[in-house]
mmCIF file of C-alpha atoms in Angstrom:
data_model
loop_
_atom_site.group_PDB
_atom_site.id
_atom_site.type_symbol
_atom_site.label_atom_id
_atom_site.label_comp_id
_atom_site.label_asym_id
_atom_site.label_seq_id
_atom_site.Cartn_x
_atom_site.Cartn_y
_atom_site.Cartn_z
ATOM 1 C CA UNK A 1 35.920 100.564 27.923
ATOM 2 C CA UNK A 2 38.247 97.585 27.709
ATOM 3 C CA UNK A 3 41.529 96.995 25.960
ATOM 4 C CA UNK A 4 42.460 93.615 24.531
ATOM 5 C CA UNK A 5 46.172 93.345 23.726
ATOM 6 C CA UNK A 6 47.742 90.055 22.713
ATOM 7 C CA UNK A 7 48.764 89.455 26.341
ATOM 8 C CA UNK A 8 45.692 90.422 28.392
ATOM 9 C CA UNK A 9 42.541 92.458 28.969
ATOM 10 C CA UNK A 10 42.039 95.487 31.168
ATOM 11 C CA UNK A 11 38.774 97.320 31.263
ATOM 12 C CA UNK A 12 36.525 100.001 32.643
ATOM 13 C CA UNK A 13 33.191 101.588 31.905
ATOM 14 C CA UNK A 14 34.414 105.139 32.415
ATOM 15 C CA UNK A 15 33.272 105.865 35.957
ATOM 16 C CA UNK A 16 33.090 102.271 37.182
ATOM 17 C CA UNK A 17 36.151 100.090 36.545
ATOM 18 C CA UNK A 18 35.416 96.555 35.384
ATOM 19 C CA UNK A 19 38.798 95.362 36.568
ATOM 20 C CA UNK A 20 41.334 93.068 34.897
ATOM 21 C CA UNK A 21 40.206 89.737 33.516
ATOM 22 C CA UNK A 22 41.979 86.654 32.213
ATOM 23 C CA UNK A 23 44.822 86.908 29.672
ATOM 24 C CA UNK A 24 43.984 86.257 26.039
ATOM 25 C CA UNK A 25 46.098 84.514 23.422
ATOM 26 C CA UNK A 26 44.993 83.796 19.853
ATOM 27 C CA UNK A 27 43.361 80.371 19.669
ATOM 28 C CA UNK A 28 42.145 78.062 16.922
ATOM 29 C CA UNK A 29 38.843 79.118 15.319
ATOM 30 C CA UNK A 30 35.686 78.161 17.187
ATOM 31 C CA UNK A 31 33.486 76.189 14.812
ATOM 32 C CA UNK A 32 30.327 75.932 16.896
ATOM 33 C CA UNK A 33 27.606 78.382 15.833
ATOM 34 C CA UNK A 34 25.873 80.493 18.480
ATOM 35 C CA UNK A 35 22.648 82.243 17.573
ATOM 36 C CA UNK A 36 23.280 85.014 20.100
ATOM 37 C CA UNK A 37 26.327 86.394 18.260
ATOM 38 C CA UNK A 38 25.691 89.344 15.964
ATOM 39 C CA UNK A 39 28.266 91.409 14.130
ATOM 40 C CA UNK A 40 28.826 94.385 11.851
ATOM 41 C CA UNK A 41 31.386 94.713 9.078
ATOM 42 C CA UNK A 42 32.450 98.295 8.371
ATOM 43 C CA UNK A 43 32.795 98.252 4.576
ATOM 44 C CA UNK A 44 31.573 101.703 3.528
ATOM 45 C CA UNK A 45 34.978 103.364 3.292
ATOM 46 C CA UNK A 46 36.264 104.893 0.064
ATOM 47 C CA UNK A 47 39.748 103.381 0.417
ATOM 48 C CA UNK A 48 41.708 106.488 -0.559
ATOM 49 C CA UNK A 49 45.058 104.957 0.384
ATOM 50 C CA UNK A 50 44.483 102.159 -2.141
ATOM 51 C CA UNK A 51 43.806 104.442 -5.108
ATOM 52 C CA UNK A 52 43.827 104.081 -8.069
ATOM 53 C CA UNK A 53 42.729 100.486 -7.357
ATOM 54 C CA UNK A 54 39.671 101.626 -5.394
ATOM 55 C CA UNK A 55 38.593 103.993 -8.149
ATOM 56 C CA UNK A 56 37.031 100.957 -9.809
ATOM 57 C CA UNK A 57 36.334 98.528 -6.952
ATOM 58 C CA UNK A 58 35.471 98.995 -3.259
ATOM 59 C CA UNK A 59 38.160 98.421 -0.651
ATOM 60 C CA UNK A 60 36.128 95.500 0.694
ATOM 61 C CA UNK A 61 36.599 93.586 -2.565
ATOM 62 C CA UNK A 62 40.351 94.125 -2.852
ATOM 63 C CA UNK A 63 41.943 90.674 -2.725
ATOM 64 C CA UNK A 64 44.752 89.511 -0.459
ATOM 65 C CA UNK A 65 46.281 86.201 -1.568
ATOM 66 C CA UNK A 66 43.333 85.620 -3.869
ATOM 67 C CA UNK A 67 40.586 86.228 -1.300
ATOM 68 C CA UNK A 68 38.708 89.508 -0.894
ATOM 69 C CA UNK A 69 38.928 91.338 2.408
ATOM 70 C CA UNK A 70 35.151 91.122 2.715
ATOM 71 C CA UNK A 71 35.152 87.337 2.318
ATOM 72 C CA UNK A 72 37.963 86.935 4.844
ATOM 73 C CA UNK A 73 36.082 89.033 7.393
ATOM 74 C CA UNK A 74 32.727 87.322 6.869
ATOM 75 C CA UNK A 75 34.343 83.895 7.147
ATOM 76 C CA UNK A 76 36.148 84.873 10.358
ATOM 77 C CA UNK A 77 32.915 86.151 11.899
ATOM 78 C CA UNK A 78 30.954 83.074 10.861
ATOM 79 C CA UNK A 79 33.703 80.836 12.243
ATOM 80 C CA UNK A 80 33.388 82.718 15.529
ATOM 81 C CA UNK A 81 29.675 81.906 15.644
ATOM 82 C CA UNK A 82 28.031 84.987 14.142
ATOM 83 C CA UNK A 83 24.643 84.175 12.647
ATOM 84 C CA UNK A 84 23.554 87.743 11.895
ATOM 85 C CA UNK A 85 26.029 90.060 10.173
ATOM 86 C CA UNK A 86 25.273 93.611 9.062
ATOM 87 C CA UNK A 87 27.498 95.046 6.312
ATOM 88 C CA UNK A 88 27.444 98.801 5.788
ATOM 89 C CA UNK A 89 28.130 99.956 2.220
ATOM 90 C CA UNK A 90 28.649 103.217 0.332
ATOM 91 C CA UNK A 91 31.540 103.321 -2.176
ATOM 92 C CA UNK A 92 30.774 101.060 -5.181
ATOM 93 C CA UNK A 93 27.884 99.721 -3.109
ATOM 94 C CA UNK A 94 26.294 97.771 -5.949
ATOM 95 C CA UNK A 95 29.427 95.670 -6.396
ATOM 96 C CA UNK A 96 29.323 94.604 -2.755
ATOM 97 C CA UNK A 97 25.592 93.891 -2.915
ATOM 98 C CA UNK A 98 26.150 91.716 -5.970
ATOM 99 C CA UNK A 99 28.871 89.703 -4.236
ATOM 100 C CA UNK A 100 26.742 89.222 -1.122
ATOM 101 C CA UNK A 101 23.738 88.159 -3.185
ATOM 102 C CA UNK A 102 25.780 85.426 -4.843
ATOM 103 C CA UNK A 103 27.494 84.206 -1.681
ATOM 104 C CA UNK A 104 26.559 80.947 0.018
ATOM 105 C CA UNK A 105 26.517 82.143 3.601
ATOM 106 C CA UNK A 106 26.499 80.352 6.932
ATOM 107 C CA UNK A 107 24.865 83.436 8.430
ATOM 108 C CA UNK A 108 22.083 85.911 7.773
ATOM 109 C CA UNK A 109 23.715 88.891 6.071
ATOM 110 C CA UNK A 110 21.950 92.245 6.047
ATOM 111 C CA UNK A 111 23.009 95.403 4.226
ATOM 112 C CA UNK A 112 22.967 98.920 5.661
ATOM 113 C CA UNK A 113 23.185 101.453 2.820
ATOM 114 C CA UNK A 114 24.822 104.799 3.511
ATOM 115 C CA UNK A 115 23.632 106.576 0.398
ATOM 116 C CA UNK A 116 25.007 110.111 0.724
ATOM 117 C CA UNK A 117 28.271 109.781 2.624
ATOM 118 C CA UNK A 118 30.090 107.227 4.802
ATOM 119 C CA UNK A 119 28.898 107.650 8.390
ATOM 120 C CA UNK A 120 32.038 106.325 10.101
ATOM 121 C CA UNK A 121 31.826 103.856 12.991
ATOM 122 C CA UNK A 122 29.380 105.508 15.383
ATOM 123 C CA UNK A 123 27.143 106.886 12.675
ATOM 124 C CA UNK A 124 27.160 103.568 10.853
ATOM 125 C CA UNK A 125 26.066 101.710 13.976
ATOM 126 C CA UNK A 126 23.221 104.119 14.671
ATOM 127 C CA UNK A 127 22.123 104.046 11.028
ATOM 128 C CA UNK A 128 21.937 100.239 11.154
ATOM 129 C CA UNK A 129 20.332 100.082 14.596
ATOM 130 C CA UNK A 130 17.057 98.523 13.450
ATOM 131 C CA UNK A 131 18.931 95.581 11.905
ATOM 132 C CA UNK A 132 20.334 94.354 15.223
ATOM 133 C CA UNK A 133 18.666 92.238 17.886
ATOM 134 C CA UNK A 134 17.798 94.415 20.862
ATOM 135 C CA UNK A 135 20.016 94.216 23.907
ATOM 136 C CA UNK A 136 22.700 91.922 22.483
ATOM 137 C CA UNK A 137 26.349 92.932 22.050
ATOM 138 C CA UNK A 138 27.602 93.732 18.550
ATOM 139 C CA UNK A 139 31.016 92.591 17.315
ATOM 140 C CA UNK A 140 32.248 95.386 15.034
ATOM 141 C CA UNK A 141 35.022 94.499 12.562
ATOM 142 C CA UNK A 142 36.730 96.803 10.052
ATOM 143 C CA UNK A 143 36.740 95.077 6.662
ATOM 144 C CA UNK A 144 40.469 95.633 6.092
ATOM 145 C CA UNK A 145 41.715 93.833 9.216
ATOM 146 C CA UNK A 146 43.359 90.404 8.897
ATOM 147 C CA UNK A 147 43.970 88.887 12.324
ATOM 148 C CA UNK A 148 44.378 85.696 14.346
ATOM 149 C CA UNK A 149 42.524 87.135 17.350
ATOM 150 C CA UNK A 150 39.929 84.723 18.760
ATOM 151 C CA UNK A 151 36.789 86.714 17.952
ATOM 152 C CA UNK A 152 34.529 84.320 19.832
ATOM 153 C CA UNK A 153 36.529 84.724 23.024
ATOM 154 C CA UNK A 154 36.576 88.488 22.568
ATOM 155 C CA UNK A 155 32.779 88.545 22.189
ATOM 156 C CA UNK A 156 32.156 86.256 25.157
ATOM 157 C CA UNK A 157 34.638 88.146 27.326
ATOM 158 C CA UNK A 158 32.790 91.358 26.633
ATOM 159 C CA UNK A 159 29.374 89.774 27.151
ATOM 160 C CA UNK A 160 30.351 88.554 30.620
ATOM 161 C CA UNK A 161 31.668 91.980 31.659
ATOM 162 C CA UNK A 162 29.898 95.117 32.829
ATOM 163 C CA UNK A 163 31.550 97.204 30.128
ATOM 164 C CA UNK A 164 30.000 99.357 27.456
ATOM 165 C CA UNK A 165 32.713 98.529 24.913
ATOM 166 C CA UNK A 166 35.697 96.217 24.455
ATOM 167 C CA UNK A 167 38.524 97.223 22.108
ATOM 168 C CA UNK A 168 41.182 94.980 20.567
ATOM 169 C CA UNK A 169 44.519 96.810 20.779
ATOM 170 C CA UNK A 170 48.223 96.146 20.282
ATOM 171 C CA UNK A 171 51.551 97.564 21.379
ATOM 172 C CA UNK A 172 52.788 98.772 17.988
ATOM 173 C CA UNK A 173 53.705 102.051 16.274
ATOM 174 C CA UNK A 174 50.754 104.187 15.155
ATOM 175 C CA UNK A 175 49.901 107.834 14.580
ATOM 176 C CA UNK A 176 47.043 107.726 17.100
ATOM 177 C CA UNK A 177 47.408 106.033 20.463
ATOM 178 C CA UNK A 178 44.848 105.089 23.083
ATOM 179 C CA UNK A 179 46.149 105.714 26.605
ATOM 180 C CA UNK A 180 45.425 103.173 29.368
ATOM 181 C CA UNK A 181 46.185 103.203 33.084
ATOM 182 C CA UNK A 182 45.269 100.867 35.954
ATOM 183 C CA UNK A 183 41.570 101.765 35.629
ATOM 184 C CA UNK A 184 41.316 101.345 31.843
ATOM 185 C CA UNK A 185 40.985 103.865 29.027
ATOM 186 C CA UNK A 186 42.333 107.230 30.154
ATOM 187 C CA UNK A 187 42.740 109.277 26.975
ATOM 188 C CA UNK A 188 44.293 109.451 23.518
ATOM 189 C CA UNK A 189 47.377 110.890 21.838
ATOM 190 C CA UNK A 190 47.843 112.148 18.276
ATOM 191 C CA UNK A 191 51.501 111.698 17.365
ATOM 192 C CA UNK A 192 51.410 114.063 14.367
ATOM 193 C CA UNK A 193 50.439 117.199 16.266
ATOM 194 C CA UNK A 194 51.330 116.046 19.790
ATOM 195 C CA UNK A 195 47.796 116.697 21.011
ATOM 196 C CA UNK A 196 46.771 114.618 24.013
ATOM 197 C CA UNK A 197 43.252 114.347 25.372
ATOM 198 C CA UNK A 198 42.816 113.159 28.965
ATOM 199 C CA UNK A 199 39.278 111.971 29.666
ATOM 200 C CA UNK A 200 39.853 111.728 33.436
ATOM 201 C CA UNK A 201 42.644 111.948 36.038
ATOM 202 C CA UNK A 202 45.438 109.389 35.695
ATOM 203 C CA UNK A 203 45.327 106.357 37.997
ATOM 204 C CA UNK A 204 48.676 104.594 37.948
ATOM 205 C CA UNK A 205 51.210 104.070 35.136
ATOM 206 C CA UNK A 206 50.036 104.972 31.624
ATOM 207 C CA UNK A 207 50.648 102.719 28.612
ATOM 208 C CA UNK A 208 50.009 103.443 24.923
ATOM 209 C CA UNK A 209 48.202 101.046 22.603
ATOM 210 C CA UNK A 210 47.103 101.109 18.977
ATOM 211 C CA UNK A 211 43.504 100.249 18.115
ATOM 212 C CA UNK A 212 43.292 97.145 15.924
ATOM 213 C CA UNK A 213 39.999 97.840 14.150
ATOM 214 C CA UNK A 214 37.915 95.290 16.075
ATOM 215 C CA UNK A 215 35.655 95.988 19.033
ATOM 216 C CA UNK A 216 32.488 94.853 20.777
ATOM 217 C CA UNK A 217 29.795 97.255 21.966
ATOM 218 C CA UNK A 218 26.903 96.500 24.286
ATOM 219 C CA UNK A 219 23.371 96.880 22.979
ATOM 220 C CA UNK A 220 22.835 99.617 25.557
ATOM 221 C CA UNK A 221 25.173 101.886 23.564
ATOM 222 C CA UNK A 222 22.116 103.049 21.598
ATOM 223 C CA UNK A 223 20.539 104.373 24.791
ATOM 224 C CA UNK A 224 23.284 106.942 25.429
#
C-alpha cells in the first residue's frame, strides 16, 4: 500500500516494503493517450449529503461551475491517457446511462450496473471485474473529487512499483485518518469514536493522512 501526498510517495505491500520513491507535485495534464491505462469511476453513490438535490438527479450529474462531476472526472481520466473507463451506476442509473450514450468520448466507456444496492469500492471492483483487461492496474476515481493531481504520473508510479495499491492522500482534517510510518500503511483512526486499528507493529514515527478518493490497484487484487 502506498500513500501519495502532495509532497511525496511512501509505500509498502503489507509484509514487503516497497520503499520511498520520487516526490510528486501536480503537473500539467498529459495529453498523450496510452492504451494500457484503464480506469473506474465510482458513481453509484446515493449522494445523501446533497439531498434534496440528489432526490431527482444522481450525484455524478451535479454540476460544479456548469460542468457535471461525471464529465470532469471522465475528462481528467482521458487527459491522463485512459482509453477504457468503467463507470459503476445505481442511483438514478438511467440518467447516467443517457448522458454517457450521448457523450462524444475519447475513450471506451463501459457501464457496470449495481441493480440492488451500491456495492462500495471493493464490491464495485469485483462486480465489474470482467470489464477490465487482465493483469493491468486500474485507476479508481471517486466521481465527486476535483483535483490537480497528475493522474498519469500516479498510474505510472504505481505500475513501476511492487505494490498492490497506491492511495492519493493529503495532510488535512478528516474524520477518518490513515496512519503511515516508515514502512507505509500502518493502520487507521476514526476521530469520532477514537477507535484506532493497527494492522501491524509500528516502525518509526507515525503520521496521519486523509484519503483523497483516488487510488490505483494492481490487477492481481482480484486473486486475493
